[in-house]
Amino acid sequence: MKNVLAMVLAGGKGSRLEPLTRDRAKPAVPFGGQYRIIDFTLSNCLNSGLRQILVLTQYKAASLDRHINLGWRFLNRELDEFIDILPPQQRIDEQWYQGTADAVYQNIYSIEKSRPEDVLILSGDHIYKMDYSELIREHKLSGADVTIACIPASLEEGRQFGVVQVDDRRRIVNFQEKPANPQPLPDDPNRCLASMGIYVFKAEFLFDELCRDATHSDSAHDFGKNIIPSIIDTHLVRAYPFHDKNTGDSLYWRDVGTIDAYYEANMDLVAVDPELNLYDKSWPIRTYQPLMPPPKFVFSQADADDPRVGQAWDSIICSGSIISGGRVLRSILSTDVRVNSWAEVEDSILFDGVDVGRHAKIRRAIIDKGISVPEGMEIGYDLEADRARGFTITESGIVAIGKLTGLGDLVDTNRADAVA
């Protein structure tokens, strides 16, 4: 994929994912035990043959910067291959990024240095597998000024995305950003065609449109709100149907924009046949792998008066974790987690370094990095008690515990200089 520059927009706050985004941007939130959300977009780029990638950061970017520097610095600069991080540089204006289009506009200098023919614009906070080379190839063959990747979505989901209407040649004839009443598909009254926030632009055309939009003081400087609606009547803007590289039965693309959606997407991974296949060697998902020993399960005192057996069922247990006489069921444990004797963890997600004390019980919870759960404590069994402790409780009853809770009955073992 020569002469194509990929730009990953990774500055989102992810406010609906609080408290998990209290200390990190949404693309840096852990997923599936050992990954970060942004790993899926970056892996798609590499698997698609893209080797020139700019990652645009903004909100609480230290954790994301650290992750990319540790795990994604293997491309060869001498061959003009790179993954570069670009924080807001205020080259053009003394403001932070005002919208998705403004984020790209403020980095026009960096884009021009690469002299691309086409620019691929991606979001760094979605979970999916996609071969971008197929999208780019069709974009070039069609002669389109812009090509937008699209996916069928329910009408309710369509309210959160851009919704498009196309003609029989897949030319986009209407585009509405987050409409209250999405226009359904002609052959399916219950679904609409949603933009995935993936755009391929002819580079020169992109420069012209960004410069034009920058002169409009009343613009939100956003691709979905301003750029795309303003060009569909005058330029060739085409839709590209999402071709899933995942091996599941249905199209897999997740926004994981809320705690409940994030929890459900993670819990799917421990199923016997999960929708998202992380074990497909033909489309590997890369990430930073810390130097950790293998996971370990200790104590097998099943016949004792008070049985103590380290065991896990239907779970993902990552490197460095020790199940020391505890019980884990349908859960995801990240690296360096310890579940001590007679403790129970069920239907839960534990981030790096969580320590579960003896006889503690955790159910339907997400616990952030470095938290030490005291001996005998129960989480997820009495939601009112959890709410009184200051924990976040979702509509479906998931308990989310962020770092540095400040509560005396739950200890955060992270030092002030701990990473996110």
mmCIF file of C-alpha atoms in Angstrom, residues 13-271:
data_model
loop_
_atom_site.group_PDB
_atom_site.id
_atom_site.type_symbol
_atom_site.label_atom_id
_atom_site.label_comp_id
_atom_site.label_asym_id
_atom_site.label_seq_id
_atom_site.Cartn_x
_atom_site.Cartn_y
_atom_site.Cartn_z
ATOM 1 C CA LYS A 13 -12.234 11.146 25.978
ATOM 2 C CA GLY A 14 -14.554 8.159 26.161
ATOM 3 C CA SER A 15 -16.574 9.882 28.886
ATOM 4 C CA ARG A 16 -19.254 7.170 28.807
ATOM 5 C CA LEU A 17 -16.549 4.665 29.819
ATOM 6 C CA GLU A 18 -15.856 6.398 33.124
ATOM 7 C CA PRO A 19 -14.236 5.389 35.465
ATOM 8 C CA LEU A 20 -12.069 3.337 33.078
ATOM 9 C CA THR A 21 -11.130 6.515 31.187
ATOM 10 C CA ARG A 22 -10.412 8.534 34.316
ATOM 11 C CA ASP A 23 -6.652 8.208 33.735
ATOM 12 C CA ARG A 24 -6.439 7.198 30.083
ATOM 13 C CA ALA A 25 -7.921 7.918 26.663
ATOM 14 C CA LYS A 26 -10.497 5.466 25.332
ATOM 15 C CA PRO A 27 -8.106 3.866 22.772
ATOM 16 C CA ALA A 28 -5.778 2.969 25.674
ATOM 17 C CA VAL A 29 -8.429 1.080 27.662
ATOM 18 C CA PRO A 30 -7.449 -2.605 28.100
ATOM 19 C CA PHE A 31 -9.476 -5.195 26.202
ATOM 20 C CA GLY A 32 -9.503 -8.985 26.183
ATOM 21 C CA GLY A 33 -6.927 -9.341 28.951
ATOM 22 C CA GLN A 34 -3.721 -8.365 27.159
ATOM 23 C CA TYR A 35 -4.721 -5.871 24.465
ATOM 24 C CA ARG A 36 -5.554 -2.177 24.293
ATOM 25 C CA ILE A 37 -8.464 -1.032 22.126
ATOM 26 C CA ILE A 38 -6.167 0.755 19.671
ATOM 27 C CA ASP A 39 -4.297 -2.513 18.970
ATOM 28 C CA PHE A 40 -7.118 -3.644 16.677
ATOM 29 C CA THR A 41 -6.913 -0.612 14.378
ATOM 30 C CA LEU A 42 -3.100 -0.695 14.302
ATOM 31 C CA SER A 43 -3.087 -4.457 13.636
ATOM 32 C CA ASN A 44 -5.551 -3.942 10.785
ATOM 33 C CA CYS A 45 -3.149 -1.405 9.293
ATOM 34 C CA LEU A 46 -0.158 -3.735 9.435
ATOM 35 C CA ASN A 47 -2.114 -6.754 8.206
ATOM 36 C CA SER A 48 -3.374 -4.598 5.303
ATOM 37 C CA GLY A 49 0.158 -3.674 4.236
ATOM 38 C CA LEU A 50 0.076 -0.094 5.529
ATOM 39 C CA ARG A 51 3.430 1.059 6.888
ATOM 40 C CA GLN A 52 3.007 4.838 7.216
ATOM 41 C CA ILE A 53 0.795 5.591 10.202
ATOM 42 C CA LEU A 54 0.190 8.748 12.228
ATOM 43 C CA VAL A 55 -1.596 8.448 15.583
ATOM 44 C CA LEU A 56 -3.258 11.688 16.673
ATOM 45 C CA THR A 57 -3.587 11.923 20.456
ATOM 46 C CA GLN A 58 -5.029 14.529 22.789
ATOM 47 C CA TYR A 59 -6.923 13.527 25.940
ATOM 48 C CA LYS A 60 -4.840 11.969 28.792
ATOM 49 C CA ALA A 61 -2.434 10.507 26.273
ATOM 50 C CA ALA A 62 0.434 9.342 28.540
ATOM 51 C CA SER A 63 -0.825 5.755 28.828
ATOM 52 C CA LEU A 64 -1.450 5.496 25.078
ATOM 53 C CA ASP A 65 1.940 7.015 24.242
ATOM 54 C CA ARG A 66 3.668 4.558 26.538
ATOM 55 C CA HIS A 67 1.843 1.568 25.074
ATOM 56 C CA ILE A 68 2.699 2.513 21.473
ATOM 57 C CA ASN A 69 6.329 3.223 22.352
ATOM 58 C CA LEU A 70 6.664 -0.159 24.092
ATOM 59 C CA GLY A 71 4.796 -2.312 21.610
ATOM 60 C CA TRP A 72 4.667 -0.608 18.214
ATOM 61 C CA ARG A 73 8.140 0.762 17.490
ATOM 62 C CA PHE A 74 9.378 -2.000 15.187
ATOM 63 C CA LEU A 75 8.918 -0.451 11.716
ATOM 64 C CA ASN A 76 12.008 0.608 9.776
ATOM 65 C CA ARG A 77 12.361 4.356 9.357
ATOM 66 C CA GLU A 78 15.085 3.844 6.746
ATOM 67 C CA LEU A 79 12.452 2.188 4.536
ATOM 68 C CA ASP A 80 10.082 5.111 5.166
ATOM 69 C CA GLU A 81 7.973 2.996 7.506
ATOM 70 C CA PHE A 82 6.725 4.505 10.753
ATOM 71 C CA ILE A 83 4.092 4.738 13.451
ATOM 72 C CA ASP A 84 4.394 8.277 14.785
ATOM 73 C CA ILE A 85 2.458 9.870 17.650
ATOM 74 C CA LEU A 86 1.258 13.428 17.039
ATOM 75 C CA PRO A 87 -0.120 15.366 20.018
ATOM 76 C CA PRO A 88 -1.768 18.742 19.312
ATOM 77 C CA GLN A 89 1.077 20.977 18.161
ATOM 78 C CA GLN A 90 -0.938 24.187 17.674
ATOM 79 C CA ARG A 91 0.982 24.957 14.489
ATOM 80 C CA ILE A 92 -2.004 26.721 12.955
ATOM 81 C CA ASP A 93 -4.036 27.946 15.917
ATOM 82 C CA GLU A 94 -3.641 28.189 19.693
ATOM 83 C CA GLN A 95 -6.400 25.667 20.306
ATOM 84 C CA TRP A 96 -6.782 21.967 20.971
ATOM 85 C CA TYR A 97 -8.457 19.851 18.299
ATOM 86 C CA GLN A 98 -11.973 21.186 17.776
ATOM 87 C CA GLY A 99 -13.273 18.176 15.819
ATOM 88 C CA THR A 100 -12.144 15.231 13.742
ATOM 89 C CA ALA A 101 -11.512 17.350 10.651
ATOM 90 C CA ASP A 102 -9.659 19.973 12.671
ATOM 91 C CA ALA A 103 -7.398 17.268 14.129
ATOM 92 C CA VAL A 104 -6.321 16.308 10.608
ATOM 93 C CA TYR A 105 -6.139 19.954 9.468
ATOM 94 C CA GLN A 106 -3.775 20.895 12.294
ATOM 95 C CA ASN A 107 -1.426 18.173 11.066
ATOM 96 C CA ILE A 108 -1.465 19.056 7.357
ATOM 97 C CA TYR A 109 2.280 19.779 7.534
ATOM 98 C CA SER A 110 3.004 16.202 8.673
ATOM 99 C CA ILE A 111 0.723 14.775 5.973
ATOM 100 C CA GLU A 112 2.367 16.790 3.203
ATOM 101 C CA LYS A 113 5.827 15.569 4.262
ATOM 102 C CA SER A 114 4.782 12.012 3.347
ATOM 103 C CA ARG A 115 3.425 13.109 -0.074
ATOM 104 C CA PRO A 116 0.612 10.537 -0.145
ATOM 105 C CA GLU A 117 -1.773 10.054 -3.043
ATOM 106 C CA ASP A 118 -4.529 8.963 -0.673
ATOM 107 C CA VAL A 119 -5.182 9.416 3.047
ATOM 108 C CA LEU A 120 -6.956 6.767 5.122
ATOM 109 C CA ILE A 121 -8.649 8.214 8.210
ATOM 110 C CA LEU A 122 -9.480 5.791 11.019
ATOM 111 C CA SER A 123 -10.826 5.793 14.548
ATOM 112 C CA GLY A 124 -8.659 4.236 17.238
ATOM 113 C CA ASP A 125 -11.490 3.193 19.543
ATOM 114 C CA HIS A 126 -13.403 0.419 17.744
ATOM 115 C CA ILE A 127 -13.001 -3.371 17.919
ATOM 116 C CA TYR A 128 -13.053 -5.131 14.523
ATOM 117 C CA LYS A 129 -10.937 -6.791 11.833
ATOM 118 C CA MET A 130 -10.774 -5.284 8.364
ATOM 119 C CA ASP A 131 -8.477 -5.399 5.346
ATOM 120 C CA TYR A 132 -8.094 -1.737 4.461
ATOM 121 C CA SER A 133 -6.243 -2.612 1.247
ATOM 122 C CA GLU A 134 -9.514 -3.842 -0.292
ATOM 123 C CA LEU A 135 -11.205 -0.534 0.585
ATOM 124 C CA ILE A 136 -8.303 1.491 -0.823
ATOM 125 C CA ARG A 137 -8.175 -0.590 -3.989
ATOM 126 C CA GLU A 138 -11.862 -0.022 -4.714
ATOM 127 C CA HIS A 139 -11.496 3.688 -3.908
ATOM 128 C CA LYS A 140 -8.742 4.032 -6.503
ATOM 129 C CA LEU A 141 -10.552 1.994 -9.180
ATOM 130 C CA SER A 142 -13.803 3.944 -8.773
ATOM 131 C CA GLY A 143 -12.149 7.346 -9.051
ATOM 132 C CA ALA A 144 -14.079 8.553 -5.992
ATOM 133 C CA ASP A 145 -13.026 11.675 -4.165
ATOM 134 C CA VAL A 146 -14.003 10.025 -0.885
ATOM 135 C CA THR A 147 -14.959 6.463 0.019
ATOM 136 C CA ILE A 148 -16.666 5.697 3.341
ATOM 137 C CA ALA A 149 -16.779 2.236 4.923
ATOM 138 C CA CYS A 150 -20.330 1.391 6.031
ATOM 139 C CA ILE A 151 -22.088 -1.358 7.956
ATOM 140 C CA PRO A 152 -25.777 -2.225 8.503
ATOM 141 C CA ALA A 153 -26.935 -1.247 12.006
ATOM 142 C CA SER A 154 -30.178 -1.240 13.940
ATOM 143 C CA LEU A 155 -32.169 1.987 13.858
ATOM 144 C CA GLU A 156 -31.413 2.507 17.539
ATOM 145 C CA GLU A 157 -27.671 2.125 16.939
ATOM 146 C CA GLY A 158 -27.921 4.447 13.936
ATOM 147 C CA ARG A 159 -28.717 7.350 16.247
ATOM 148 C CA GLN A 160 -25.118 7.178 17.481
ATOM 149 C CA PHE A 161 -23.466 7.212 14.033
ATOM 150 C CA GLY A 162 -23.598 8.849 10.643
ATOM 151 C CA VAL A 163 -26.353 7.327 8.486
ATOM 152 C CA VAL A 164 -26.086 7.224 4.701
ATOM 153 C CA GLN A 165 -28.380 6.569 1.756
ATOM 154 C CA VAL A 166 -26.901 5.265 -1.488
ATOM 155 C CA ASP A 167 -28.024 4.738 -5.065
ATOM 156 C CA ASP A 168 -27.671 1.473 -7.016
ATOM 157 C CA ARG A 169 -24.001 2.277 -7.772
ATOM 158 C CA ARG A 170 -23.210 2.860 -4.077
ATOM 159 C CA ARG A 171 -22.874 6.595 -4.564
ATOM 160 C CA ILE A 172 -23.867 8.354 -1.328
ATOM 161 C CA VAL A 173 -26.827 10.657 -1.965
ATOM 162 C CA ASN A 174 -27.605 11.605 1.636
ATOM 163 C CA PHE A 175 -25.630 11.715 4.883
ATOM 164 C CA GLN A 176 -26.972 12.543 8.346
ATOM 165 C CA GLU A 177 -24.821 12.627 11.457
ATOM 166 C CA LYS A 178 -26.494 10.988 14.489
ATOM 167 C CA PRO A 179 -30.090 11.507 13.255
ATOM 168 C CA ALA A 180 -32.990 11.168 15.689
ATOM 169 C CA ASN A 181 -34.872 9.067 13.129
ATOM 170 C CA PRO A 182 -32.437 7.169 10.886
ATOM 171 C CA GLN A 183 -33.589 6.379 7.366
ATOM 172 C CA PRO A 184 -34.025 2.576 7.107
ATOM 173 C CA LEU A 185 -32.574 0.434 4.348
ATOM 174 C CA PRO A 186 -34.931 -0.045 1.354
ATOM 175 C CA ASP A 187 -35.042 -3.818 1.889
ATOM 176 C CA ASP A 188 -34.916 -3.820 5.708
ATOM 177 C CA PRO A 189 -37.186 -1.455 7.708
ATOM 178 C CA ASN A 190 -35.420 -2.324 10.976
ATOM 179 C CA ARG A 191 -31.871 -1.418 9.944
ATOM 180 C CA CYS A 192 -29.995 1.506 8.434
ATOM 181 C CA LEU A 193 -26.610 1.900 6.737
ATOM 182 C CA ALA A 194 -24.162 3.418 9.232
ATOM 183 C CA SER A 195 -20.804 5.049 8.627
ATOM 184 C CA MET A 196 -17.945 3.289 10.427
ATOM 185 C CA GLY A 197 -15.949 6.518 10.638
ATOM 186 C CA ILE A 198 -13.452 5.101 8.126
ATOM 187 C CA TYR A 199 -12.690 7.427 5.196
ATOM 188 C CA VAL A 200 -10.346 7.297 2.215
ATOM 189 C CA PHE A 201 -9.686 10.707 0.626
ATOM 190 C CA LYS A 202 -7.724 11.721 -2.403
ATOM 191 C CA ALA A 203 -4.961 13.657 -0.669
ATOM 192 C CA GLU A 204 -5.218 16.875 -2.690
ATOM 193 C CA PHE A 205 -8.988 16.893 -2.354
ATOM 194 C CA LEU A 206 -8.672 16.398 1.404
ATOM 195 C CA PHE A 207 -6.299 19.354 1.702
ATOM 196 C CA ASP A 208 -8.677 21.607 -0.235
ATOM 197 C CA GLU A 209 -11.698 20.643 1.846
ATOM 198 C CA LEU A 210 -9.900 20.979 5.172
ATOM 199 C CA CYS A 211 -8.637 24.446 4.259
ATOM 200 C CA ARG A 212 -12.104 25.470 3.094
ATOM 201 C CA ASP A 213 -13.751 24.195 6.275
ATOM 202 C CA ALA A 214 -11.167 25.950 8.449
ATOM 203 C CA THR A 215 -12.346 29.339 7.132
ATOM 204 C CA HIS A 216 -15.910 28.759 8.386
ATOM 205 C CA SER A 217 -16.141 30.010 11.942
ATOM 206 C CA ASP A 218 -19.572 28.425 12.387
ATOM 207 C CA SER A 219 -18.301 24.928 11.518
ATOM 208 C CA ALA A 220 -17.759 22.179 14.104
ATOM 209 C CA HIS A 221 -14.792 21.108 11.920
ATOM 210 C CA ASP A 222 -15.983 17.523 11.936
ATOM 211 C CA PHE A 223 -16.000 15.021 9.073
ATOM 212 C CA GLY A 224 -19.452 13.650 9.829
ATOM 213 C CA LYS A 225 -21.130 16.944 10.695
ATOM 214 C CA ASN A 226 -19.526 19.243 8.144
ATOM 215 C CA ILE A 227 -17.105 17.868 5.558
ATOM 216 C CA ILE A 228 -19.084 14.893 4.220
ATOM 217 C CA PRO A 229 -22.547 16.550 4.055
ATOM 218 C CA SER A 230 -21.065 19.533 2.213
ATOM 219 C CA ILE A 231 -19.567 17.500 -0.649
ATOM 220 C CA ILE A 232 -22.037 14.716 -1.488
ATOM 221 C CA ASP A 233 -23.925 16.854 -4.032
ATOM 222 C CA THR A 234 -20.835 18.152 -5.816
ATOM 223 C CA HIS A 235 -18.291 15.323 -5.641
ATOM 224 C CA LEU A 236 -18.161 11.559 -5.964
ATOM 225 C CA VAL A 237 -18.586 10.115 -2.471
ATOM 226 C CA ARG A 238 -19.072 6.344 -2.398
ATOM 227 C CA ALA A 239 -19.986 3.774 0.232
ATOM 228 C CA TYR A 240 -17.910 0.652 0.731
ATOM 229 C CA PRO A 241 -19.603 -2.341 2.409
ATOM 230 C CA PHE A 242 -17.660 -3.641 5.391
ATOM 231 C CA HIS A 243 -15.808 -6.870 4.536
ATOM 232 C CA ASP A 244 -15.150 -8.629 7.817
ATOM 233 C CA LYS A 245 -11.816 -10.434 8.278
ATOM 234 C CA ASN A 246 -13.142 -12.026 11.450
ATOM 235 C CA THR A 247 -14.086 -15.686 11.080
ATOM 236 C CA GLY A 248 -17.411 -15.490 12.932
ATOM 237 C CA ASP A 249 -20.839 -16.010 11.397
ATOM 238 C CA SER A 250 -21.886 -12.332 11.546
ATOM 239 C CA LEU A 251 -20.224 -8.988 10.891
ATOM 240 C CA TYR A 252 -18.201 -7.972 13.955
ATOM 241 C CA TRP A 253 -17.696 -4.264 14.665
ATOM 242 C CA ARG A 254 -18.044 -2.893 18.191
ATOM 243 C CA ASP A 255 -17.941 0.667 19.423
ATOM 244 C CA VAL A 256 -17.655 -0.369 23.135
ATOM 245 C CA GLY A 257 -18.641 3.200 23.999
ATOM 246 C CA THR A 258 -20.354 2.387 27.301
ATOM 247 C CA ILE A 259 -19.427 0.245 30.299
ATOM 248 C CA ASP A 260 -22.206 -2.224 29.466
ATOM 249 C CA ALA A 261 -21.130 -2.531 25.803
ATOM 250 C CA TYR A 262 -17.497 -2.894 26.866
ATOM 251 C CA TYR A 263 -18.389 -5.588 29.393
ATOM 252 C CA GLU A 264 -20.482 -7.575 26.906
ATOM 253 C CA ALA A 265 -17.770 -7.474 24.222
ATOM 254 C CA ASN A 266 -15.195 -8.766 26.694
ATOM 255 C CA MET A 267 -17.433 -11.462 28.131
ATOM 256 C CA ASP A 268 -18.109 -12.800 24.641
ATOM 257 C CA LEU A 269 -14.423 -13.730 24.411
ATOM 258 C CA VAL A 270 -14.699 -16.467 27.067
ATOM 259 C CA ALA A 271 -17.470 -18.289 25.182
#
